[in-house]
XYZ file of C-alpha atoms in Angstrom:
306
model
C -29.707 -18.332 -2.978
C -28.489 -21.077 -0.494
C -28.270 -24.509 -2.313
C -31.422 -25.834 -1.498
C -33.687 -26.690 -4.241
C -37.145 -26.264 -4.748
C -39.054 -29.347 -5.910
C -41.362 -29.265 -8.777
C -44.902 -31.251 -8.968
C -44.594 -33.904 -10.629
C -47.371 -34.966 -12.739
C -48.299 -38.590 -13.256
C -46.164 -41.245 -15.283
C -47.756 -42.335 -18.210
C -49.839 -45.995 -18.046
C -47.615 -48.759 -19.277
C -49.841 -49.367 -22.528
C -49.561 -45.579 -23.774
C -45.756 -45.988 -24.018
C -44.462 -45.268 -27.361
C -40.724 -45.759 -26.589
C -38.733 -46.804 -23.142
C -36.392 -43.305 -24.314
C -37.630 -40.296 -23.792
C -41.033 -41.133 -24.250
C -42.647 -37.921 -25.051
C -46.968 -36.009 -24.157
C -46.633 -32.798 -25.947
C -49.407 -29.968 -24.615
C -49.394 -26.650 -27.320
C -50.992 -23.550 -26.588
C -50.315 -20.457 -28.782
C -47.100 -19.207 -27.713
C -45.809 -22.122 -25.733
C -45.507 -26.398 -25.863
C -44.879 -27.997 -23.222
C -43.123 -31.354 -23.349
C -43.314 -34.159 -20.944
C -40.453 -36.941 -21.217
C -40.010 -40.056 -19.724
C -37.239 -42.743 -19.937
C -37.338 -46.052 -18.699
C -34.000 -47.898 -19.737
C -30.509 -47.024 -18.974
C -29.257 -45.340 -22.374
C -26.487 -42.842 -23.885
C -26.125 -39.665 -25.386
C -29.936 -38.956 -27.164
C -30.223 -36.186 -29.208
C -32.187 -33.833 -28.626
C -32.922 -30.021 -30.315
C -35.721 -27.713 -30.644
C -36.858 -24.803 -32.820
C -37.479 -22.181 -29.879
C -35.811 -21.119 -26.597
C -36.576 -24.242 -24.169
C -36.977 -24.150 -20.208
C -36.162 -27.661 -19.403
C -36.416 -28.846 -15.642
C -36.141 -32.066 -13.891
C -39.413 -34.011 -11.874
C -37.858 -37.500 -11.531
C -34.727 -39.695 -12.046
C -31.244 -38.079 -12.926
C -30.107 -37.376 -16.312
C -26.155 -36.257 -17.038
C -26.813 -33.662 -19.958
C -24.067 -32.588 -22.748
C -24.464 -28.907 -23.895
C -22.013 -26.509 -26.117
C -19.088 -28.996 -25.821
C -18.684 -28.466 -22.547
C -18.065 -31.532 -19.856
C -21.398 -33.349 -19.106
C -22.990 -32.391 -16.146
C -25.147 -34.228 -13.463
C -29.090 -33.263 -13.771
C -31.595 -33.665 -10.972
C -35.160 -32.593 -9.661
C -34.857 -29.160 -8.421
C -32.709 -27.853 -11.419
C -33.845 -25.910 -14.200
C -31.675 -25.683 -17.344
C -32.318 -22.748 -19.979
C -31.135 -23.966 -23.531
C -31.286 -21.137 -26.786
C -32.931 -22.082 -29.906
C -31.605 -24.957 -31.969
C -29.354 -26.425 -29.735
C -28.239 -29.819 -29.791
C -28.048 -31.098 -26.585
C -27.417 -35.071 -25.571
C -28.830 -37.012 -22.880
C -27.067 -39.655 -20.789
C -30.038 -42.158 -18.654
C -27.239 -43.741 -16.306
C -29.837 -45.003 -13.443
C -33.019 -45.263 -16.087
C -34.964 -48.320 -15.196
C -38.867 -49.678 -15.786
C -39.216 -48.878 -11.712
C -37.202 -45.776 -11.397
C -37.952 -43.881 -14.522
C -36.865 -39.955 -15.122
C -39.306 -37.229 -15.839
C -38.088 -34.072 -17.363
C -40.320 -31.021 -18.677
C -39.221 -29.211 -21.901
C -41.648 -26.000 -22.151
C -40.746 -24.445 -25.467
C -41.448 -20.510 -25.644
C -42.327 -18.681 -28.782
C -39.384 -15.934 -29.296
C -42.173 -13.233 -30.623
C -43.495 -14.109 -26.979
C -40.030 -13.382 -25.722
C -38.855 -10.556 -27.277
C -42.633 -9.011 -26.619
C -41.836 -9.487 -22.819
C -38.605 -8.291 -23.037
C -39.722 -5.053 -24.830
C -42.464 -4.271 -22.441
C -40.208 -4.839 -19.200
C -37.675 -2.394 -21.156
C -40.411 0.093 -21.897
C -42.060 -0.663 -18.601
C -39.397 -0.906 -16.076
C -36.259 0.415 -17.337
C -33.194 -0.218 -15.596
C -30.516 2.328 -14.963
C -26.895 3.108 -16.354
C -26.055 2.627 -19.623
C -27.010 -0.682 -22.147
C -28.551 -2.031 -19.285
C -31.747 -3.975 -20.529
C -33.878 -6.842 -19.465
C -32.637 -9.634 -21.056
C -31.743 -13.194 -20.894
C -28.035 -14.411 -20.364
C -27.494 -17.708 -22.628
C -23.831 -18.297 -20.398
C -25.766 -18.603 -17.576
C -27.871 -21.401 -18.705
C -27.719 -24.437 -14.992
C -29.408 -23.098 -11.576
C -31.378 -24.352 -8.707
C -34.907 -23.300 -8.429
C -35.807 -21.090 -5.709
C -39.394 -21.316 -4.336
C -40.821 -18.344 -6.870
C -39.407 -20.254 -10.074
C -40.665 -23.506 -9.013
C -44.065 -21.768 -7.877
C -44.245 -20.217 -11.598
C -43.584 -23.324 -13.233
C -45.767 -25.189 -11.784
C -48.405 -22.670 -12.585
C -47.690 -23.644 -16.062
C -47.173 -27.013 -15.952
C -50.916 -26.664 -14.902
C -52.235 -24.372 -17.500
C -50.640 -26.258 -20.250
C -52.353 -29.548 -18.756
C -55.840 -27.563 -18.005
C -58.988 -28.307 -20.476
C -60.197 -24.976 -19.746
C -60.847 -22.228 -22.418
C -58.910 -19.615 -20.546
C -55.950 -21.723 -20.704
C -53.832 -19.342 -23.722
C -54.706 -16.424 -21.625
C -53.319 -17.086 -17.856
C -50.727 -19.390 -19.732
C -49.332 -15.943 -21.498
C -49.295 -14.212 -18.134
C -47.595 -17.283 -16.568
C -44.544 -16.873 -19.058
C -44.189 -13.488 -18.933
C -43.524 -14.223 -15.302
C -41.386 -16.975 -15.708
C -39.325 -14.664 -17.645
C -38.612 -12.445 -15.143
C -38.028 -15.257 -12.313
C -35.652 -16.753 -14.933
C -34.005 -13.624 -15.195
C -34.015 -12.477 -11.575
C -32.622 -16.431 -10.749
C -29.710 -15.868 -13.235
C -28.354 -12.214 -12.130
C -28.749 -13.927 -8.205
C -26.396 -16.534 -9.551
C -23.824 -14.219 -11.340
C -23.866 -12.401 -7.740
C -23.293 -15.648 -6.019
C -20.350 -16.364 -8.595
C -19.322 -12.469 -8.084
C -19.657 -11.710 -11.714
C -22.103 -9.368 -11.626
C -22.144 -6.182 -13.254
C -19.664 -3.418 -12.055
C -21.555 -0.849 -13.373
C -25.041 -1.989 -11.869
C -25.415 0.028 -8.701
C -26.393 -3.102 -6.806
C -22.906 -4.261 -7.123
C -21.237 -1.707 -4.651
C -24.441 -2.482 -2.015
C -23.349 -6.050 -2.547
C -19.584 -5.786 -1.713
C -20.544 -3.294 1.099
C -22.986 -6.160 3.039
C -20.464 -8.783 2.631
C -17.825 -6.968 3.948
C -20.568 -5.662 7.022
C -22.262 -8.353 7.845
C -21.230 -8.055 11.620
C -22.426 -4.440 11.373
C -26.227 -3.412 12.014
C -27.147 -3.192 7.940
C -30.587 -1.763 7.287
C -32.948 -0.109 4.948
C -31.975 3.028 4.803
C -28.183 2.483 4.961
C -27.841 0.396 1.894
C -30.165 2.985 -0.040
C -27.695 6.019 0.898
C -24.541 3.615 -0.231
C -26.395 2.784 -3.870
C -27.556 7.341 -3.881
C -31.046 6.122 -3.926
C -33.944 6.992 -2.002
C -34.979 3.875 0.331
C -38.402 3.240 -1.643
C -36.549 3.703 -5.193
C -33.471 1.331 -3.875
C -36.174 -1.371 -2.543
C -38.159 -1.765 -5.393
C -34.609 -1.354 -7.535
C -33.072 -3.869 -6.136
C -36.135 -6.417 -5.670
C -36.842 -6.145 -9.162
C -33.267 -7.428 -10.204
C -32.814 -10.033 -7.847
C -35.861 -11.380 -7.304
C -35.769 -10.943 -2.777
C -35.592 -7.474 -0.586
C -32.387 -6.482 0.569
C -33.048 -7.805 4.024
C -33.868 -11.145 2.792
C -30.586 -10.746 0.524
C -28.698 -9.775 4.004
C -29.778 -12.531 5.615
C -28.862 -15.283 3.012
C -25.366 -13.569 3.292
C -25.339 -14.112 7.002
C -26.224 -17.704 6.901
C -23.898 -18.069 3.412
C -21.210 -16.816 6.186
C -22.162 -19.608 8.822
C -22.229 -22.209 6.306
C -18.370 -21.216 5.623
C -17.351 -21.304 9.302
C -19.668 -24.339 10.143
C -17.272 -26.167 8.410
C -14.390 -25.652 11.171
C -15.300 -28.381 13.663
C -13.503 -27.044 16.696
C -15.812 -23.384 16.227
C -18.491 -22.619 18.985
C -22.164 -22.153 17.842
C -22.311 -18.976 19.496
C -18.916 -17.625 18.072
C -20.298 -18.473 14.555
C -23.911 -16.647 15.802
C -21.561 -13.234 16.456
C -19.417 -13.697 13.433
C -22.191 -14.008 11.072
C -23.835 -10.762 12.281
C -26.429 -12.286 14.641
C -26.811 -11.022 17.882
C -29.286 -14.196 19.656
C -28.052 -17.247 19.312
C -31.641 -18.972 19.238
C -32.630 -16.546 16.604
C -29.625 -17.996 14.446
C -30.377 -21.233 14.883
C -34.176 -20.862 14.349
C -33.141 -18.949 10.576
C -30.495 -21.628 9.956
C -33.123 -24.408 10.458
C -35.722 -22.501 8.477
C -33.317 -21.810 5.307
C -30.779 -25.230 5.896
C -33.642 -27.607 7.431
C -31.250 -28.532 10.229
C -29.740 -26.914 12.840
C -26.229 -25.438 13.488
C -24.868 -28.111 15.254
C -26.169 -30.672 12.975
C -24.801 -29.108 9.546
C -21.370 -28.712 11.387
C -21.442 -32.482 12.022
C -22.270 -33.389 8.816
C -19.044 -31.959 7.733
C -16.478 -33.316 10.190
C -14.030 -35.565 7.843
């Protein structure tokens, strides 16, 4: 849940003489309960239209587009995001740095609602969540997020079904989306935690507000389960299944969330931020800060001296 964004593969630009248009030229793949769209733009251009008939997952490969969606301001669009856009939408496209030599590339996969609501229905059925009107479902508001390395991973599983020749294609394309489903919806109720708008009456939320308030504090296992009245197993699988990472891995995003936030105070020691953050080695810290951040400590607090 840091900001770093997992890249998708890109596939291949299409050859110069198979261009039907410089704006948003489009390769359409179908299969039976999806299409996937590939676009490509090649000249700088404003506010295309753009709507389809299902629920689209559109994500960036190349380029930057600044989309327009439900009135709202336009927003900047880049490889790495995913945005998730209800049936028969309008949204518009501005191309501000669309040339012949640095095109964008953006996938559109349309999904078949019976496809959806079939998911939902057997992840209701299957996996039913607790507390009251609390279903699987998707959350239109929260449409814009980064992709973390398990929604990239299932998209580009797709991308490559769609794109296969083989005659299994339908079937591990069907299992493909029902996963994407779930990564969608595990990314978005991440977000709305990150935002602190989740749920009040999810049990999660309580666990949630008790790490960040203990992060200096030796959190484990089996102390989170007896804060949400769950037994450890039941609270692990509980709370992987709604947010997509174990509470550990959760714990530890806090922890470097937290050093990010002091990092940013140029005259604060390494090693204070190391005990502040709920670390107790300092060259464990900076190991885990490299491995989520890709640079060290030291180097993300110079990057933000003014």
């Amino acid at each position: 849940m840091n900001n770093q964004r997992s890249l998708l593969c890109a596939p291949q630009l299409s050859s110069e003489k198979s261009l039907k248009t410089l704006v948003e030229n489009r390769t359409v793949y179908s299969l039976n309960n999806c299409e996937l769209n590939l676009f490509e733009t090649y000249q700088e251009s404003q506010l295309v239209p753009l709507k389809f008939n299902d629920l689209v997952v559109t994500s960036m490969l190349r380029g930057k587009k600044v989309m327009h969606l439900f009135d709202e301001p336009g927003f900047d669009y880049l490889p790495g995001e995913t945005v998730v856009i209800p049936s028969n939408v309008e949204m518009k496209i501005d191309f501000p740095e669309a040339t012949k030599h640095n095109p964008t590339q953006c996938l559109a996969l349309a999904i078949d609602q019976s496809k959806i609501t079939g998911t939902l229905d057997f992840l209701n059925e299957r996996y039913p969540k607790e507390g009251n009107d609390r279903y699987w479902q998707l959350n239109y508001q929260n449409y814009f997020f980064y992709n973390n390395v398990d929604l990239a991973s299932t998209i580009n599983k797709l991308i490559k079904e769609c794109m296969s020749t083989s005659i299994t294609k339908d079937a591990l394309a069907d299992l493909t989306l029902q996963e994407l489903l779930i990564r969608i919806i595990q990314t978005q109720t991440a977000k709305s935690i990150e935002e602190g708008i989740f749920n009040p009456n999810n049990p999660i939320s309580e666990v949630i507000a008790f790490i960040r308030l203990n992060l200096k504090e030796n959190i484990n296992l089996k102390s989170l389960s007896d804060k949400a009245c769950m037994s450890t197993t039941s609270f692990y699988r509980f709370f992987k299944r709604e947010i997509g990472m174990s509470p550990i891995e959760f714990v530890l995003n806090e922890k470097i969330k937290c050093a990010k936030r002091l990092l940013k105070n140029p005259t604060i020691q390494i090693n204070e931020v190391c005990y502040l953050s709920g670390f107790e080695d300092a060259n464990y810290f900076t190991r885990l800060f490299k491995k989520y951040e890709g640079i060290t400590p030291k180097q993300y607090q110079l990057l933000h001296v003014n």
